[in-house]
PDB file of C-alpha atoms in Angstrom:
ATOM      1  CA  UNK A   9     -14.342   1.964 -48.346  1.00 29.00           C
ATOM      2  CA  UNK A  10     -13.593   5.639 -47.483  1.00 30.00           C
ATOM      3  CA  UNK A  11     -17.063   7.002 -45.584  1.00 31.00           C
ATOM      4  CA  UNK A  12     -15.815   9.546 -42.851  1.00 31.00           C
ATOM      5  CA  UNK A  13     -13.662  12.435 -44.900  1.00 31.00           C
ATOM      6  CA  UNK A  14     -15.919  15.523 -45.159  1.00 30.00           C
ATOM      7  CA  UNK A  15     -18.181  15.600 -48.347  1.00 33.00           C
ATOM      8  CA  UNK A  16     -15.984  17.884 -50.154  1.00 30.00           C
ATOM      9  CA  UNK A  17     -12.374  16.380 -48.535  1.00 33.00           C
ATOM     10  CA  UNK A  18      -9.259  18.194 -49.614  1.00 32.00           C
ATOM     11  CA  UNK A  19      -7.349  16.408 -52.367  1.00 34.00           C
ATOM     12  CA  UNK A  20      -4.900  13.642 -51.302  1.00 35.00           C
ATOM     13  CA  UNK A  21      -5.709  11.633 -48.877  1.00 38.00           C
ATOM     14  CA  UNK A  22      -2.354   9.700 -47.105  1.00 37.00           C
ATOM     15  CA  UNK A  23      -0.136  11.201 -49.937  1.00 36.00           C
ATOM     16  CA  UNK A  24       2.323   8.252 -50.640  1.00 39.00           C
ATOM     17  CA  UNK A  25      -0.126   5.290 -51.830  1.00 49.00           C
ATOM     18  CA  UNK A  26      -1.113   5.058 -55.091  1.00 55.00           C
ATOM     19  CA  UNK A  27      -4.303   4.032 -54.106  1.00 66.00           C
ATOM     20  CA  UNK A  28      -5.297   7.311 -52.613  1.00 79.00           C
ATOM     21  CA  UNK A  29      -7.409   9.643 -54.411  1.00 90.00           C
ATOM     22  CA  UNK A  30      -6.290  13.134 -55.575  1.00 96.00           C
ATOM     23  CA  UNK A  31      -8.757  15.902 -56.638  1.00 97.00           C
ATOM     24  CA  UNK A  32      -8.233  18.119 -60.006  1.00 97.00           C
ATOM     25  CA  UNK A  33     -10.573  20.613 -62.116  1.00 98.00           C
ATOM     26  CA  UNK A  34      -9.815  21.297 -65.658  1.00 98.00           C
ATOM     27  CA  UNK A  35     -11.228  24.039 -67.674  1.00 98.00           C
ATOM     28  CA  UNK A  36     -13.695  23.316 -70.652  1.00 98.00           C
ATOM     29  CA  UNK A  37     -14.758  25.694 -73.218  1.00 98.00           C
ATOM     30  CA  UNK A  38     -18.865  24.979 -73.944  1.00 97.00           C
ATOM     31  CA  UNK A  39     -20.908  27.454 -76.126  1.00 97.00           C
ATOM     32  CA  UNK A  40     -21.781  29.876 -73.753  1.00 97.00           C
ATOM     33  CA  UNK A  41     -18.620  30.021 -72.095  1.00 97.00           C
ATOM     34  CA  UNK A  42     -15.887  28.682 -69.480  1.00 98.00           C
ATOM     35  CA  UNK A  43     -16.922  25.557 -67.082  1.00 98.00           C
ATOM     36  CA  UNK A  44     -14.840  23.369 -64.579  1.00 98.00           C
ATOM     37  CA  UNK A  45     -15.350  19.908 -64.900  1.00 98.00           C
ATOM     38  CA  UNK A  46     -13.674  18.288 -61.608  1.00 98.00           C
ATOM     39  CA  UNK A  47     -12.549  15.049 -61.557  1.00 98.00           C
ATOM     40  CA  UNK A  48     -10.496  11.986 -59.356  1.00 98.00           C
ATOM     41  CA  UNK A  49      -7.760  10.399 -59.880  1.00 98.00           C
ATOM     42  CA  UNK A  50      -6.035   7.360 -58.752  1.00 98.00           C
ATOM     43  CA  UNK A  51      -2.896   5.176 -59.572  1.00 97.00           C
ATOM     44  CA  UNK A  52       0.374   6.139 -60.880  1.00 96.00           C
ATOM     45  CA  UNK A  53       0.057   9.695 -62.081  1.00 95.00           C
ATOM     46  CA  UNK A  54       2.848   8.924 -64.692  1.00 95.00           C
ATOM     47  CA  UNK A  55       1.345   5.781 -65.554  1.00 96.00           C
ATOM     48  CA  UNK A  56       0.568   6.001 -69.596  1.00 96.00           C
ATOM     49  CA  UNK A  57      -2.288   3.178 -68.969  1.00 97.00           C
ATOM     50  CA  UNK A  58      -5.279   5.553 -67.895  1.00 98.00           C
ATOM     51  CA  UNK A  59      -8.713   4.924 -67.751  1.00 98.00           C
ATOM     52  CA  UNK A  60     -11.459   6.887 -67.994  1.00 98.00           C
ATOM     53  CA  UNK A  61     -14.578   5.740 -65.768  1.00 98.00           C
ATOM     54  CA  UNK A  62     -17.858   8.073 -66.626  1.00 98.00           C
ATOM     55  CA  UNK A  63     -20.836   8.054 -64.463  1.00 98.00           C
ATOM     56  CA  UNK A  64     -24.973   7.648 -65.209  1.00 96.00           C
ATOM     57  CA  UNK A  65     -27.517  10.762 -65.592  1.00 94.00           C
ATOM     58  CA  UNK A  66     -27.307  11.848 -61.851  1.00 93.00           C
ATOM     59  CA  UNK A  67     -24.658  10.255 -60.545  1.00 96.00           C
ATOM     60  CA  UNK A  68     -20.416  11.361 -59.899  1.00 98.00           C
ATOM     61  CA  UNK A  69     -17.413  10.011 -60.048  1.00 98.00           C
ATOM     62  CA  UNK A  70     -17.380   8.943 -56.479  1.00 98.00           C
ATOM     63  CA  UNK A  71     -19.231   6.107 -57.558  1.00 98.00           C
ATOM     64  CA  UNK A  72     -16.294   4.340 -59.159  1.00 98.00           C
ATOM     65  CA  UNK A  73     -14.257   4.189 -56.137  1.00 97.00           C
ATOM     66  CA  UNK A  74     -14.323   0.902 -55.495  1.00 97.00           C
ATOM     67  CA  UNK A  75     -13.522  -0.568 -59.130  1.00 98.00           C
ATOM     68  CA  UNK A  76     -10.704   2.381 -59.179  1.00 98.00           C
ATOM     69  CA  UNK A  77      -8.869   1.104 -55.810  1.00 97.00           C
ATOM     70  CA  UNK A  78      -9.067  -2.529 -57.461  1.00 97.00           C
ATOM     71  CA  UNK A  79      -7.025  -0.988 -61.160  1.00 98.00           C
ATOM     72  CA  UNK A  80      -4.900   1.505 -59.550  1.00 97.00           C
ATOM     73  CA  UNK A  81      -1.915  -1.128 -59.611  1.00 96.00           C
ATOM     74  CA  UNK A  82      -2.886  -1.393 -63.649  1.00 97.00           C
ATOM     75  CA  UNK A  83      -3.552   2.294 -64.395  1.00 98.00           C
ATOM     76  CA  UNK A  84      -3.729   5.440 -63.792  1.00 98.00           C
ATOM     77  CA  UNK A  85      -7.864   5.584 -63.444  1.00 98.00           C
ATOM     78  CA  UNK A  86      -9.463   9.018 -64.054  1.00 98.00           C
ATOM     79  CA  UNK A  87     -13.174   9.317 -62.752  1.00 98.00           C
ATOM     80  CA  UNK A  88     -14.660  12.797 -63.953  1.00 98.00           C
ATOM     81  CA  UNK A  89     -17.885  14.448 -62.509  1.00 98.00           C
ATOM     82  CA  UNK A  90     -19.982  14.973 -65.420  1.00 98.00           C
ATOM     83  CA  UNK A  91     -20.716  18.832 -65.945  1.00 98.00           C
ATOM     84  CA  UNK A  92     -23.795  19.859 -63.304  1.00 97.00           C
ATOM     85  CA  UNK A  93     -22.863  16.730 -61.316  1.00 97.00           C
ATOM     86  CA  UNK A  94     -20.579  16.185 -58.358  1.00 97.00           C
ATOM     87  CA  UNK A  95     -17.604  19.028 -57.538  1.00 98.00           C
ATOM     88  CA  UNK A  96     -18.307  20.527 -61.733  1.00 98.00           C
ATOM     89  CA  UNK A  97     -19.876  23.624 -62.025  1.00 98.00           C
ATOM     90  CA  UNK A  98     -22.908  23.895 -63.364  1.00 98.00           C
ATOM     91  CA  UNK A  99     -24.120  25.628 -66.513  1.00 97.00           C
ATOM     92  CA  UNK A 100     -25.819  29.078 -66.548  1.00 96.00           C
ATOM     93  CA  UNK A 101     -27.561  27.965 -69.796  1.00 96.00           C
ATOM     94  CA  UNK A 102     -29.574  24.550 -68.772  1.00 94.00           C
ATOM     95  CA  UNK A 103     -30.407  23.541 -72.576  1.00 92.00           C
ATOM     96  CA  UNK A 104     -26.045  23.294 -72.672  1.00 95.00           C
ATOM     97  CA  UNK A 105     -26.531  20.046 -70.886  1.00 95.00           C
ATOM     98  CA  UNK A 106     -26.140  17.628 -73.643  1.00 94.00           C
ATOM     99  CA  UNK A 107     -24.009  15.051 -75.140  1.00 95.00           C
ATOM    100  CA  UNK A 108     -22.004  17.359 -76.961  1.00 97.00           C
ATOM    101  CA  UNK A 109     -21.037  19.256 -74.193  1.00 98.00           C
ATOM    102  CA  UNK A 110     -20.177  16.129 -72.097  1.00 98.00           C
ATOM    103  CA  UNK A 111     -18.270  14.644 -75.331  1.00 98.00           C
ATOM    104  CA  UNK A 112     -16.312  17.971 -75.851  1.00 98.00           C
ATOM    105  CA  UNK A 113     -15.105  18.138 -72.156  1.00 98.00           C
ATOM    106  CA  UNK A 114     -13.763  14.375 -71.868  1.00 98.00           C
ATOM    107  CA  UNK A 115     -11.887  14.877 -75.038  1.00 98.00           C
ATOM    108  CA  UNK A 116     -10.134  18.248 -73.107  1.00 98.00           C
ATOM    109  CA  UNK A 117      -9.808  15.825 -70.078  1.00 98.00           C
ATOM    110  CA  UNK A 118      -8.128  13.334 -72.311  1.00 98.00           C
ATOM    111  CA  UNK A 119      -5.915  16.433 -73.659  1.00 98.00           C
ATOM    112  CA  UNK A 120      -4.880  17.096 -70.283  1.00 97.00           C
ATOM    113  CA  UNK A 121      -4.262  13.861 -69.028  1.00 98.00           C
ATOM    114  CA  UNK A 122      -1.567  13.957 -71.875  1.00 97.00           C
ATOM    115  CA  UNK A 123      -2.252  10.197 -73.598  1.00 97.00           C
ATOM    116  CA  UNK A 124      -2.747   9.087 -77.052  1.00 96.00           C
ATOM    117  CA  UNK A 125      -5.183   6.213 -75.964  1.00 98.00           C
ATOM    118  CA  UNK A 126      -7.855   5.166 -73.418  1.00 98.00           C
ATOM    119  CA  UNK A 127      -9.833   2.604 -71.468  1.00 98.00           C
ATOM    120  CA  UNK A 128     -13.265   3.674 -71.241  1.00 98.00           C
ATOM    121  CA  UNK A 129     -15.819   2.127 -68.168  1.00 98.00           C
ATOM    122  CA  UNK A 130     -19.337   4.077 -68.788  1.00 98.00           C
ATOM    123  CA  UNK A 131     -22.267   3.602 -67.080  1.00 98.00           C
ATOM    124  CA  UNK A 132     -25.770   4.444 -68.605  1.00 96.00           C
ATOM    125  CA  UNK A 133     -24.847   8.370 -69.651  1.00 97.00           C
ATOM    126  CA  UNK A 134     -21.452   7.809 -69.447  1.00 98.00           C
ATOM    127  CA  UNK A 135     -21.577   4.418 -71.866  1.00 98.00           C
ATOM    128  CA  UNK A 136     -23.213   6.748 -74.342  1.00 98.00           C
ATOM    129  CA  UNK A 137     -20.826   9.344 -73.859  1.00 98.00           C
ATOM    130  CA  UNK A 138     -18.120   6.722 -74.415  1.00 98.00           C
ATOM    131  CA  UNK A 139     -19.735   5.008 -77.422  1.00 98.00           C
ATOM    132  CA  UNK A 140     -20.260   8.592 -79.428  1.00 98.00           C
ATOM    133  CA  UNK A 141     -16.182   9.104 -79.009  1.00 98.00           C
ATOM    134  CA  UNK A 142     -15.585   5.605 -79.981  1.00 98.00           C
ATOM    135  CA  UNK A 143     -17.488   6.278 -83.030  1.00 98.00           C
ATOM    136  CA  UNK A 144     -15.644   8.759 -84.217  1.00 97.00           C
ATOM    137  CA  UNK A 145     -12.244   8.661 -86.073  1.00 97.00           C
ATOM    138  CA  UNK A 146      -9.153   9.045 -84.335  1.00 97.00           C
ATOM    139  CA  UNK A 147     -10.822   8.093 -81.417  1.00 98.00           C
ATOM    140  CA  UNK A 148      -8.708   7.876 -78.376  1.00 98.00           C
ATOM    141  CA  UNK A 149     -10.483   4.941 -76.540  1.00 98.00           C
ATOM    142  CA  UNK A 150      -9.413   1.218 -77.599  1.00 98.00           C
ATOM    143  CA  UNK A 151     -11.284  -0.398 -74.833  1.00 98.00           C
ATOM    144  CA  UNK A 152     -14.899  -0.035 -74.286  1.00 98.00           C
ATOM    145  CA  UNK A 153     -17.214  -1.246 -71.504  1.00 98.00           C
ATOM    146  CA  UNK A 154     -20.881  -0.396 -71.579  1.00 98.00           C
ATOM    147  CA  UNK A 155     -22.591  -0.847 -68.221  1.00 98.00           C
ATOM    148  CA  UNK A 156     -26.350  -0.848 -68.574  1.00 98.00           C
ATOM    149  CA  UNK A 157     -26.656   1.205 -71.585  1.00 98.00           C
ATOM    150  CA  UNK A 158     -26.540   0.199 -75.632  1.00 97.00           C
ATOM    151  CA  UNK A 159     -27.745   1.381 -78.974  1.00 97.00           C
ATOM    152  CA  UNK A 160     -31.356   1.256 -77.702  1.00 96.00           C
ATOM    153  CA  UNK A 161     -32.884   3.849 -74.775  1.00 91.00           C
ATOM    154  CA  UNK A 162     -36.289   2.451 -73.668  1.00 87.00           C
ATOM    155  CA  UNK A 163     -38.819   4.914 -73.582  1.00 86.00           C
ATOM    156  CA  UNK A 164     -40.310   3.088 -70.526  1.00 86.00           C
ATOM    157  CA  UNK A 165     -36.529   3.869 -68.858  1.00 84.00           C
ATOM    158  CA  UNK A 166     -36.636   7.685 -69.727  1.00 85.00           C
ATOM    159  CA  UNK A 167     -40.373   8.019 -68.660  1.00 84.00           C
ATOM    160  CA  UNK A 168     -39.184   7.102 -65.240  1.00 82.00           C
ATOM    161  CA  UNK A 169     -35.816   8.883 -65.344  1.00 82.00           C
ATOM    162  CA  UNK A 170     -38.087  11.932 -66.181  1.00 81.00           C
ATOM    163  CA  UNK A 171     -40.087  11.596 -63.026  1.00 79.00           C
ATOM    164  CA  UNK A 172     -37.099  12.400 -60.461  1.00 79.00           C
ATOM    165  CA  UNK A 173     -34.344  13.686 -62.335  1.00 82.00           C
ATOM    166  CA  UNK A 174     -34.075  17.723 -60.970  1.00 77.00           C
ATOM    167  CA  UNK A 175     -36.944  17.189 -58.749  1.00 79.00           C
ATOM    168  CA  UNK A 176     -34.581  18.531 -56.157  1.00 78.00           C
ATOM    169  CA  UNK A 177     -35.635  16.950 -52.754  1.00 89.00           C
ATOM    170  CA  UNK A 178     -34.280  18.573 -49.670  1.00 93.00           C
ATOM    171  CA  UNK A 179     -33.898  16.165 -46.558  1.00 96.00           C
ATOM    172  CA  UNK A 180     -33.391  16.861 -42.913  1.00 96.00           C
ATOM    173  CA  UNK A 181     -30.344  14.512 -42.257  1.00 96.00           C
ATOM    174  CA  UNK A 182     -28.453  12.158 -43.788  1.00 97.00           C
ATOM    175  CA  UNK A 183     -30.430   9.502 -43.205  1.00 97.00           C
ATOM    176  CA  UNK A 184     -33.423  10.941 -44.558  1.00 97.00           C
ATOM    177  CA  UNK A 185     -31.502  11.057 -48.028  1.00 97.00           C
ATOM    178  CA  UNK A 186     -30.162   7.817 -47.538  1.00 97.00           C
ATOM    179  CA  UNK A 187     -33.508   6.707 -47.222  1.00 97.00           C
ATOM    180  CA  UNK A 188     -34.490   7.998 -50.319  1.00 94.00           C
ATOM    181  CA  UNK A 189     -31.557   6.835 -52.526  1.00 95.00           C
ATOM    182  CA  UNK A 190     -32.140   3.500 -50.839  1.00 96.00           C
ATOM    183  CA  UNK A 191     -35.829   3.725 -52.823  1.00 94.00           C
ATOM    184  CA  UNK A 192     -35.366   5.465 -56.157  1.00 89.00           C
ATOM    185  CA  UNK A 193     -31.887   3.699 -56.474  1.00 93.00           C
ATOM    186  CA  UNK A 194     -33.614   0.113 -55.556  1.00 93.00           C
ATOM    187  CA  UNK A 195     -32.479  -1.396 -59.142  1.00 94.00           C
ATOM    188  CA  UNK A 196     -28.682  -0.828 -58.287  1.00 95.00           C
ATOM    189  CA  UNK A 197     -29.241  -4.364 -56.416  1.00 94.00           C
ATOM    190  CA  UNK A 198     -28.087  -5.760 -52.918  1.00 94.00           C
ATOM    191  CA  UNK A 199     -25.528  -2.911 -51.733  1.00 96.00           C
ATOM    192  CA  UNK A 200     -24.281  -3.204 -48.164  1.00 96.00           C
ATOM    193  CA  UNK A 201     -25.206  -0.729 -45.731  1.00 97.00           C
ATOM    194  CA  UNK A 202     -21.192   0.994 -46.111  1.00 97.00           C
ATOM    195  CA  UNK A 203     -22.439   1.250 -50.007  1.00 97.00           C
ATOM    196  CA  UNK A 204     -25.578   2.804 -49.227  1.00 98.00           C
ATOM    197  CA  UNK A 205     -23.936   5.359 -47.164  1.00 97.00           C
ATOM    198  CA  UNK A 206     -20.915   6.376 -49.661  1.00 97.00           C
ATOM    199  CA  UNK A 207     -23.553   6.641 -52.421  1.00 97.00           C
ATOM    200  CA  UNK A 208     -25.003   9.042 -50.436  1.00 97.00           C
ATOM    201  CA  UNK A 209     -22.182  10.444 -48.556  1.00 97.00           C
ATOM    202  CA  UNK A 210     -21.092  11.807 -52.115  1.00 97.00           C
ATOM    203  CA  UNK A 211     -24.584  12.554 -53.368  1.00 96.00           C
ATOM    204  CA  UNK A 212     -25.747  15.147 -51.358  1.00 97.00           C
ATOM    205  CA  UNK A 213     -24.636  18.304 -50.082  1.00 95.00           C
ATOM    206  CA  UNK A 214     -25.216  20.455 -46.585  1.00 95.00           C
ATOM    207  CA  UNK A 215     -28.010  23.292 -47.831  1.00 92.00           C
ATOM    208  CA  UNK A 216     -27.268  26.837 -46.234  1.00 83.00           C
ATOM    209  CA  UNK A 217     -29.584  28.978 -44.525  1.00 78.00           C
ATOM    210  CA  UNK A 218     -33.185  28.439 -43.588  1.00 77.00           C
ATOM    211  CA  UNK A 219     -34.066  25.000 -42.965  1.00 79.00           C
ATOM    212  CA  UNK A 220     -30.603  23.792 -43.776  1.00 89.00           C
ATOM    213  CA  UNK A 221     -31.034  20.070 -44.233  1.00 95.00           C
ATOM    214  CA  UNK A 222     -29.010  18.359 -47.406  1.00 97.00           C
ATOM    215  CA  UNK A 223     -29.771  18.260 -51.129  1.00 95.00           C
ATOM    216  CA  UNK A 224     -28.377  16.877 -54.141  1.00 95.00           C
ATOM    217  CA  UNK A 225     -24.918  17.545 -55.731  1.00 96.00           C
ATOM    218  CA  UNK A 226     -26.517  18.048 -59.407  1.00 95.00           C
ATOM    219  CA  UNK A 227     -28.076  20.900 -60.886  1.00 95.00           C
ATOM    220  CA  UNK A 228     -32.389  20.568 -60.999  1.00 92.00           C
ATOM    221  CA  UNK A 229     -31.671  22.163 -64.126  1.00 92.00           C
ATOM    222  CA  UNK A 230     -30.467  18.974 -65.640  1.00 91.00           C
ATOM    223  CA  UNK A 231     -34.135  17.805 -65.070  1.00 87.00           C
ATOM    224  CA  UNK A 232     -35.295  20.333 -67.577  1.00 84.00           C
ATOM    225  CA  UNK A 233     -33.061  19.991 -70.398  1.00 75.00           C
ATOM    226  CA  UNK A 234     -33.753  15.827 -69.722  1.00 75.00           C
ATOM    227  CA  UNK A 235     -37.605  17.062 -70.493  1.00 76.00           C
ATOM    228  CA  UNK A 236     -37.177  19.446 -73.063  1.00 75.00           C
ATOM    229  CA  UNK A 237     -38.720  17.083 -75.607  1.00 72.00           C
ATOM    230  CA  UNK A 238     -41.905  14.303 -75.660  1.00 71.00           C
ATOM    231  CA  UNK A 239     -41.139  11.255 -74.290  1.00 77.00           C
ATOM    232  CA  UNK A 240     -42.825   9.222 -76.900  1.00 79.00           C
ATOM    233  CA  UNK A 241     -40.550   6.680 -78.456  1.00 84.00           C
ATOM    234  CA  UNK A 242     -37.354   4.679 -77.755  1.00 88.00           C
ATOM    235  CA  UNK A 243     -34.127   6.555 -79.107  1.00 90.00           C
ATOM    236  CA  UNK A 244     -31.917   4.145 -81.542  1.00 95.00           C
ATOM    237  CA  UNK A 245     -28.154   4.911 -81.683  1.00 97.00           C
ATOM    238  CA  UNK A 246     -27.863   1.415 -83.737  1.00 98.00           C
ATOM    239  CA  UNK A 247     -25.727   3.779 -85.968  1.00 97.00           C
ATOM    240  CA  UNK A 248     -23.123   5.056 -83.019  1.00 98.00           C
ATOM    241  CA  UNK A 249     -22.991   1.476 -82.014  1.00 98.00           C
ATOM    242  CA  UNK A 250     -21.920   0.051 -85.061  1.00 98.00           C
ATOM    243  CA  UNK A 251     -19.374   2.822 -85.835  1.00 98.00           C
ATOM    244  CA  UNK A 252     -17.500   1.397 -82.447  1.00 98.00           C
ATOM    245  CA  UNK A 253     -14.321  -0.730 -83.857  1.00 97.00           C
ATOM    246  CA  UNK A 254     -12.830  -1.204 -80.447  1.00 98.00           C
ATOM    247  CA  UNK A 255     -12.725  -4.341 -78.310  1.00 98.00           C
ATOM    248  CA  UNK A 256     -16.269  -3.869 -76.334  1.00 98.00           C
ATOM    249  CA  UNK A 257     -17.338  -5.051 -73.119  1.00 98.00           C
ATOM    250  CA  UNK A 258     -21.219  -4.793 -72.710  1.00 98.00           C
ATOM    251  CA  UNK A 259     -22.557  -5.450 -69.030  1.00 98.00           C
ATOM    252  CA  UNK A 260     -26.005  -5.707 -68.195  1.00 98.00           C
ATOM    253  CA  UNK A 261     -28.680  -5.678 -64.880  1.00 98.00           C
ATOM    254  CA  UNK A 262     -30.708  -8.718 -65.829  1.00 97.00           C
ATOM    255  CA  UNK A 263     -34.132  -6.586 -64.628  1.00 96.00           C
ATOM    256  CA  UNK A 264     -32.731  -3.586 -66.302  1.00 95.00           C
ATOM    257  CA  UNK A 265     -35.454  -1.239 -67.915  1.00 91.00           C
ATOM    258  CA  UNK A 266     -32.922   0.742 -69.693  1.00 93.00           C
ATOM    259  CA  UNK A 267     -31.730  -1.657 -71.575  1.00 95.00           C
ATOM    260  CA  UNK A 268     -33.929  -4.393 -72.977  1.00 95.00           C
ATOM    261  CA  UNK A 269     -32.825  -7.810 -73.433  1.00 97.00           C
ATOM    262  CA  UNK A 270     -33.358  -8.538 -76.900  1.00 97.00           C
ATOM    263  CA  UNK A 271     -30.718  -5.553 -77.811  1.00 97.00           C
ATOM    264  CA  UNK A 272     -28.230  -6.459 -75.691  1.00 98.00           C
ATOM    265  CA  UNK A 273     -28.054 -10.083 -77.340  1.00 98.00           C
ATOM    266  CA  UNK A 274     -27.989  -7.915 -80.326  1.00 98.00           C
ATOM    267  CA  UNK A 275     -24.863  -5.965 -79.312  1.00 98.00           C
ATOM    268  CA  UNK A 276     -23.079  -9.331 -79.793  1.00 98.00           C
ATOM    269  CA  UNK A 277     -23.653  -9.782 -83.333  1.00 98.00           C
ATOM    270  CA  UNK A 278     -23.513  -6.169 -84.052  1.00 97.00           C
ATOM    271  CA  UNK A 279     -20.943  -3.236 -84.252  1.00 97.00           C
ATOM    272  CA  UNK A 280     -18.382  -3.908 -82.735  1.00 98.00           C
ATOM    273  CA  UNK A 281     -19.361  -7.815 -81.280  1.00 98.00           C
ATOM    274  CA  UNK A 282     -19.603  -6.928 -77.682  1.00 98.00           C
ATOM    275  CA  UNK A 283     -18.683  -9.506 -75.161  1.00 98.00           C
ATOM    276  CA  UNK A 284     -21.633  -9.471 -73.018  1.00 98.00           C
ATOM    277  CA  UNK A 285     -22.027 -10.594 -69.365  1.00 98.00           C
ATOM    278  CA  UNK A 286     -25.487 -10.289 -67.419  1.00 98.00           C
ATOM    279  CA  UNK A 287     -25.814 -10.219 -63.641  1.00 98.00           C
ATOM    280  CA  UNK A 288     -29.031 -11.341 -61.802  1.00 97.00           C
ATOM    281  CA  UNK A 289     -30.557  -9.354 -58.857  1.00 95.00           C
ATOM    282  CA  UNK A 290     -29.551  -5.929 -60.406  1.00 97.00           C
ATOM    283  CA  UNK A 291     -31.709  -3.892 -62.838  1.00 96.00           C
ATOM    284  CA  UNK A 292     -30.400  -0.234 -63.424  1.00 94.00           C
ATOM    285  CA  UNK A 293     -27.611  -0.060 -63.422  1.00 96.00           C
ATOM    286  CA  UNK A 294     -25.151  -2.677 -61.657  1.00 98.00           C
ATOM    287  CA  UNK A 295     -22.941  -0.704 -59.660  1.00 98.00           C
ATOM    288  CA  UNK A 296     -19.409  -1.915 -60.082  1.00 98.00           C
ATOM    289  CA  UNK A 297     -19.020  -2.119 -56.269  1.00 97.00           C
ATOM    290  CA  UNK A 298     -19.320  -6.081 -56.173  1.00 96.00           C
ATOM    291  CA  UNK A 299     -16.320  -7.918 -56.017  1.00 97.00           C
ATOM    292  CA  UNK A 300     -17.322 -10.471 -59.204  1.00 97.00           C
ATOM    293  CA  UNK A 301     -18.732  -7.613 -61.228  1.00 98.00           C
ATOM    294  CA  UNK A 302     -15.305  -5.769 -60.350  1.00 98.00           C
ATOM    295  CA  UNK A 303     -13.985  -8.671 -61.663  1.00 98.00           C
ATOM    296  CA  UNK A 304     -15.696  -9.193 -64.818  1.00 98.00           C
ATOM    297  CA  UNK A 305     -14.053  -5.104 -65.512  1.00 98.00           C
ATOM    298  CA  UNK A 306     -10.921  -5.971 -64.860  1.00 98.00           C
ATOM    299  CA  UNK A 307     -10.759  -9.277 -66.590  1.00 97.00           C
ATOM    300  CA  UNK A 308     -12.147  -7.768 -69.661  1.00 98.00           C
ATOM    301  CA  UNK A 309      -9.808  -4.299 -69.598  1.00 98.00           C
ATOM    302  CA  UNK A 310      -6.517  -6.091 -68.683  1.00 96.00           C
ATOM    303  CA  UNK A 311      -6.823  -8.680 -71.781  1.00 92.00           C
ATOM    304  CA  UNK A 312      -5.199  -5.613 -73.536  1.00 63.00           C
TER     305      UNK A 312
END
C-alpha cells in the first residue's frame, strides 16, 4: 500500500507497471457551468475491459486502491473523485451537488474513456449513482456491485450523515485527523494501522496561512446541499432498483445503518435478483481493502 508520495503526487508513479496509478481530469459541463472531475487510473490503458469504481458521500477515489491493484491484470479500472471530493473542483453553486450532476459527469467519463460497456463497483453514493445509470436505457454498465447501499436510505443513516458531513474540522497534524477518521469512520470495521493512515493520507489536505494545520479534501458546501431538505423519512428508490437488468452484486456491513437488513434480503428477489454477500464486524460501509471482501469483487465481476 502506497503511504509516502505527497498528498497530491504527480501522475505516474514507476511508469512501466500496469499496476501504477496515473492521474487525469476531464471536463464536465453542469448547469452553471464548466467543472473538472479528476480521476485514477490503473491497468492497461488500451484494455477495452474498464471498470468504473465510485466512492461514498465524502469519500475519493483513493479509497479503491487496493481492490484496483488486485483487477489491474483484468481491466483497465477507472476510480473518479466525485465532483467537490478529492483532486475535482468544486462547485460555485452548492445546491449543483446532486445526483444528476454526478450521473451526467460519469457518463462524460465513460465518453472519454472511449467504451461501449462497463463494470460498475459503487459504494453508498456511488452504488446509487451506479444504480440510476443502470436504470436507464442504453445503459453502459453490464455489471453492477452495490456496496452498502440499495433501494432503501434509512433515515436513521442520513440523520447521522447530516451531523458531520461539511462540518469542516481543521486538525493540527496528521494524526490529529487520523484520530478523528479513526472515530467517525468506526463502522468501516478492523482496518490496519497502514489503512488508517492512507484513508487519511488522501482525505485531508495541508491548510494555508494562519494556523495551518490540515482539513478535508471535500467542499463543506456539500454539507448544505446534503441538508437542504427535512430529514423525516426513509427515501425508496424501489423503482431505480427494479429498472436495473444487469447481473448485480449487492454487498453488505452486517451492522450497517444505511442499509437495513430486511431490504437487502429483498434485493434478492427483486429487480434485478442481486447476489448478496454480508460481512460481519463492518457496518458502513465495508471498505474493499480486505483481502476476502476483495475477493468476493473480483469473483463476482470476472464471472463475465
Amino acid at each position: 500500500m502506497t503511504t509516502s508520495s505527497p498528498l497530491f503526487a504527480a501522475s505516474t508513479l514507476g511508469a512501466g507497471s500496469r499496476h501504477n496509478l496515473r492521474e487525469r481530469r476531464v471536463q464536465c459541463l453542469g448547469p452553471h457551468g464548466l467543472h473538472r472531475m479528476a480521476y485514477t487510473e490503473w491497468g492497461d490503458p488500451a484494455n477495452p475491459r474498464v471498470l468504473l469504481c465510485v466512492h461514498g458521500l465524502t469519500r475519493n477515489g483513493r479509497d479503491f486502491d487496493d481492490l484496483a491493484r488486485a483487477l489491474a491484470d483484468d481491466y483497465r479500472v477507472v476510480c473518479p473523485d466525485v465532483v467537490g471530493r478529492g483532486r475535482s473542483d468544486w462547485l460555485g453553486v452548492k445546491s449543483d451537488y446532486g445526483f444528476p450532476v454526478y450521473v451526467a459527469d460519469m457518463v462524460t467519463l465513460i465518453a472519454r474513456l472511449d467504451v461501449e460497456e462497463v463494470h460498475w463497483v459503487g459504494t453508498s453514493m456511488g452504488g446509487i449513482i451506479g444504480m440510476l445509470l443502470a436504470s436507464q436505457p442504453h445503459t453502459p454498465i453490464s455489471r453492477l456491485v452495490l456496496n452498502d447501499v440499495g433501494p432503501v436510505i434509512t433515515r436513521v443513516a442520513l440523520e447521522r450523515i447530516a451531523q458531520y458531513v461539511g462540518m469542516t474540522p481543521r486538525f493540527p497534524t496528521m494524526e490529529a485527523a487520523e484520530a478523528y477518521i479513526r472515530e467517525v469512520s468506526a463502522p468501516f470495521g478492523p482496518l490496519s494501522d497502514a489503512q488508517w493512515r492512507h484513508l487519511t493520507q488522501y482525505s485531508v489536505r495541508p491548510v494555508g496561512g494562519e494556523g495551518g494545520g490540515f482539513a478535508f479534501v471535500y467542499d463543506p458546501g456539500l454539507g448544505d446541499a446534503f441538508r437542504a431538505g427535512p430529514i423525516d423519512a426513509d427515501i425508496d428508490l424501489w423503482p431505480v432498483y427494479e429498472g436495473v437488468r444487469c447481473p448485480t452484486l449487492a454487498l453488505r456491513g452486517a451492522q450497517s445503518d444505511l442499509l437495513a437488513a430486511d431490504v437487502f434480503e429483498a434485493m434478492g428477489t427483486r429487480g434485478p435478483r442481486a447476489r448478496t454477500v454480508e460481512f460481519t464486524g463492518v457496518g458502513h460501509a465495508p471498505m474493499l481493502m480486505d483481502p476476502a471482501q476483495i475477493e468476493v469483487v473480483r469473483g463476482f465481476l470476472l464471472e463475465a
